[in-house]
Amino acid sequence: MPLHDFQKYRLMAPGPVPLSQKVIEALRLPMIHHRTPEYEKIFQEALSGLKWMFQTRQPVMILSSTGTGGMEAALVNCLSPGDKVLVVVSGKFGERWKKIADIYGFETEVFESDWGARLDLEAFESALSKPGYKYKAVLTQVCETSTATLHPIRQMAALCRRHQAEALFMVDAISAIGCTPLPMDAWDLDVMVAGSQKAFALPTGLSFVALSERAWEANAEATSPRFYFDLKLERQSNEKGESHFSSSVILIRALNAVLHEFKAIGLENLAEDIGRRAEATRRGANELGLDIYSQCPSPSVTAVKVPSGVNGAKLRDHIEEKYNLTLMGGQDHLKGKILRFGHMGAISPEDILASLEALALALRDLGYADIKDPNIVTALETARRILA
Amino acid sequence: MPLHDFQKYRLMAPGPVPLSQKVIEALRLPMIHHRTPEYEKIFQEALSGLKWMFQTRQPVMILSSTGTGGMEAALVNCLSPGDKVLVVVSGKFGERWKKIADIYGFETEVFESDWGARLDLEAFESALSKPGYKYKAVLTQVCETSTATLHPIRQMAALCRRHQAEALFMVDAISAIGCTPLPMDAWDLDVMVAGSQKAFALPTGLSFVALSERAWEANAEATSPRFYFDLKLERQSNEKGESHFSSSVILIRALNAVLHEFKAIGLENLAEDIGRRAEATRRGANELGLDIYSQCPSPSVTAVKVPSGVNGAKLRDHIEEKYNLTLMGGQDHLKGKILRFGHMGAISPEDILASLEALALALRDLGYADIKDPNIVTALETARRILA
């Protein structure tokens, strides 16, 4: 007899995430036009709230796109064909940085960090200080979602500044902002990209991009073609109070509802809360006798190793079908090897406990005999204590 | 004493447009993940519904962007730097085609058609048959929203085929599809672009693009850089049942609600209904003694000339403030000269009558004395008869 109600559907992926009631209420407000004084106020409130989230004095631009569009915007607005860039590749999203950079004709050098490994700062420093290598930009993820690994961004940014004084340090913060400290100005980050369907807990459809002064200077000289993603056009329109192209009225209103809530909670508490969800999941999984995939686990998503002998794809499908719970599997060589639990969005402590129980029961359903009833009880108790 | 209730807010712009109750209900459904079997079915239903809307056997790709992103996608997927293109420029959106084409390094030739004028097919034919000019593409709007003018697309497409057999005839159908006959395959259109916030009556955030076989052949050779807007990647993922990047779950579900309703109405009836709204607005305005700006008015939006001596910007603001009604003004040299009434979306006959009354009363409020009470009565009666 399960301890949790598995009639209830639970979305526990690392984005999209469950929406709060306030967001849902905002989504159903009557449509208004984006070229009206009423909307201008709403839009300006969103822009100013994003600066608070990004912890920057620079403008944050909103694009109607997924996070990938924001990544592309970051690159084409700051770089020109032939520019040398160093790309940190430690999973699928690092590969994505590289793909876009290659397509736009930048000369890419890869700093490879093993999937799930703790990023080796000494090796990173060597790559940055290799004689004769002068980079226009260094690209990295803050959290590599595909492996649920957090990178030491503060130290990486400082190393970049020390050895590549003129390089733009560009971070994909899509699944990190709101989940971990990431003060853009204080840490001297040059470009930061975020997306709506992660810690912002909104539907997919918006990306957010901010540029440092150094990056704006690069922007003035960057020759990569851009129109829809032209951040300068967007910034100029923002200064007049409006978006450059049609604005996503429903998502921006919902964004304000979220930012309002986040301000009441405080950025630090927000990140701590998400971090506790991650810790509860990790410790709970350990109590079930399962290992965590990443050496340096992210607060926003946890990758639990599928025990050997168990078919991970089957496990995920079984959890979806029998326990009404959506988790994500692994990609490429991690296919079937990990299960990823998202910790962002309107998730309750109960949901986290239910996800641990579902994992345990599903493993047993599939014939994995190593989890006993007391393991489950301990796992849930451990997690509950952390979440309390 | 006004005949209509102006406490009620009315959005009558040419996009975004008021949402139906069914769309609003779809927007507030619980979030699900875009990589689940449940969502795959939803997504496939949307793709197949779009083919029906586009009247094509070709796949229609969905992008998370505004319509402008769809225009950019059309160009970068089919053309290479240096390609010669002929751009029909008859307003702001023709200028947008040209801007994007210039940025991506195409060699643009402009076919200028006076703003609001009926497109001169003979002159267009001359432009297409100019000796020594061989185009890779011809770009046009179906409806130029900035001037509320409809272009004779069927004839233009035929002329393009006759004189520029290999050119891709690319149409921005953003404010036209659903409002006027536009069978992509039957009219041999090569690229068609649409957007969610027009006749689809959805929030801003999706664009839809379809390519003919000829355009897919061009795609295989086109060297313009593209990643976020790469239609081939998107198509390949669609064939596996999913979107290439994160999918906008809430908008796609709402799209299915709309397509379901449209199928019940029928494409022809849908366009006729919108056409009637336009005719009622035009005839009503005429009865008020006002002129229609365009010689070839669009069914989706009507531009009413602001009578001389009246400040058009003030008129628009006054209608917004006192009559709670959002209309759009003119842009550039049409600033203050026209008022644009949108006819798409969840608009009732009552709304159209109210907009005519608001226009009449606002003009009188601003001191324009030519509209008498009987004019208003006749205008509303005329419009009501057309809408009945």
mmCIF file of N, CA and C in Angstrom, chain B residues 84-85 107 109 126-136 163-164:
data_model
loop_
_atom_site.group_PDB
_atom_site.id
_atom_site.type_symbol
_atom_site.label_atom_id
_atom_site.label_comp_id
_atom_site.label_asym_id
_atom_site.label_seq_id
_atom_site.Cartn_x
_atom_site.Cartn_y
_atom_site.Cartn_z
ATOM 1 N N LYS B 84 19.743 37.057 -55.036
ATOM 2 C CA LYS B 84 18.941 38.184 -55.491
ATOM 3 C C LYS B 84 17.476 37.951 -55.100
ATOM 4 N N VAL B 85 16.902 38.912 -54.427
ATOM 5 C CA VAL B 85 15.479 38.773 -54.077
ATOM 6 C C VAL B 85 14.722 40.049 -54.423
ATOM 7 N N GLU B 107 20.850 40.228 -52.010
ATOM 8 C CA GLU B 107 20.848 41.415 -52.855
ATOM 9 C C GLU B 107 19.386 41.763 -53.117
ATOM 10 N N GLU B 109 16.112 43.846 -54.362
ATOM 11 C CA GLU B 109 15.532 44.785 -55.319
ATOM 12 C C GLU B 109 14.132 45.055 -54.771
ATOM 13 N N SER B 126 6.080 43.654 -64.940
ATOM 14 C CA SER B 126 7.272 44.268 -65.545
ATOM 15 C C SER B 126 8.500 44.030 -64.669
ATOM 16 N N ALA B 127 8.312 44.209 -63.378
ATOM 17 C CA ALA B 127 9.445 44.018 -62.459
ATOM 18 C C ALA B 127 9.950 42.575 -62.531
ATOM 19 N N LEU B 128 9.015 41.654 -62.673
ATOM 20 C CA LEU B 128 9.398 40.236 -62.705
ATOM 21 C C LEU B 128 10.061 39.848 -64.023
ATOM 22 N N SER B 129 9.720 40.595 -65.083
ATOM 23 C CA SER B 129 10.214 40.175 -66.400
ATOM 24 C C SER B 129 11.320 41.089 -66.920
ATOM 25 N N LYS B 130 11.852 41.937 -66.045
ATOM 26 C CA LYS B 130 12.941 42.840 -66.434
ATOM 27 C C LYS B 130 14.120 41.996 -66.940
ATOM 28 N N PRO B 131 14.585 42.259 -68.136
ATOM 29 C CA PRO B 131 15.651 41.415 -68.693
ATOM 30 C C PRO B 131 16.894 41.434 -67.802
ATOM 31 N N GLY B 132 17.454 40.279 -67.623
ATOM 32 C CA GLY B 132 18.692 40.181 -66.842
ATOM 33 C C GLY B 132 18.476 40.037 -65.345
ATOM 34 N N TYR B 133 17.236 40.112 -64.905
ATOM 35 C CA TYR B 133 16.977 39.970 -63.463
ATOM 36 C C TYR B 133 16.412 38.583 -63.170
ATOM 37 N N LYS B 134 17.238 37.795 -62.531
ATOM 38 C CA LYS B 134 16.761 36.461 -62.170
ATOM 39 C C LYS B 134 16.768 36.376 -60.639
ATOM 40 N N TYR B 135 15.603 36.183 -60.074
ATOM 41 C CA TYR B 135 15.495 36.194 -58.619
ATOM 42 C C TYR B 135 15.481 34.788 -58.029
ATOM 43 N N LYS B 136 16.066 34.698 -56.827
ATOM 44 C CA LYS B 136 15.972 33.448 -56.082
ATOM 45 C C LYS B 136 14.678 33.426 -55.270
ATOM 46 N N HIS B 163 7.254 34.268 -64.939
ATOM 47 C CA HIS B 163 8.445 35.026 -65.344
ATOM 48 C C HIS B 163 9.705 34.668 -64.565
ATOM 49 N N GLN B 164 9.514 34.063 -63.418
ATOM 50 C CA GLN B 164 10.677 33.705 -62.604
ATOM 51 C C GLN B 164 10.461 32.268 -62.140
#
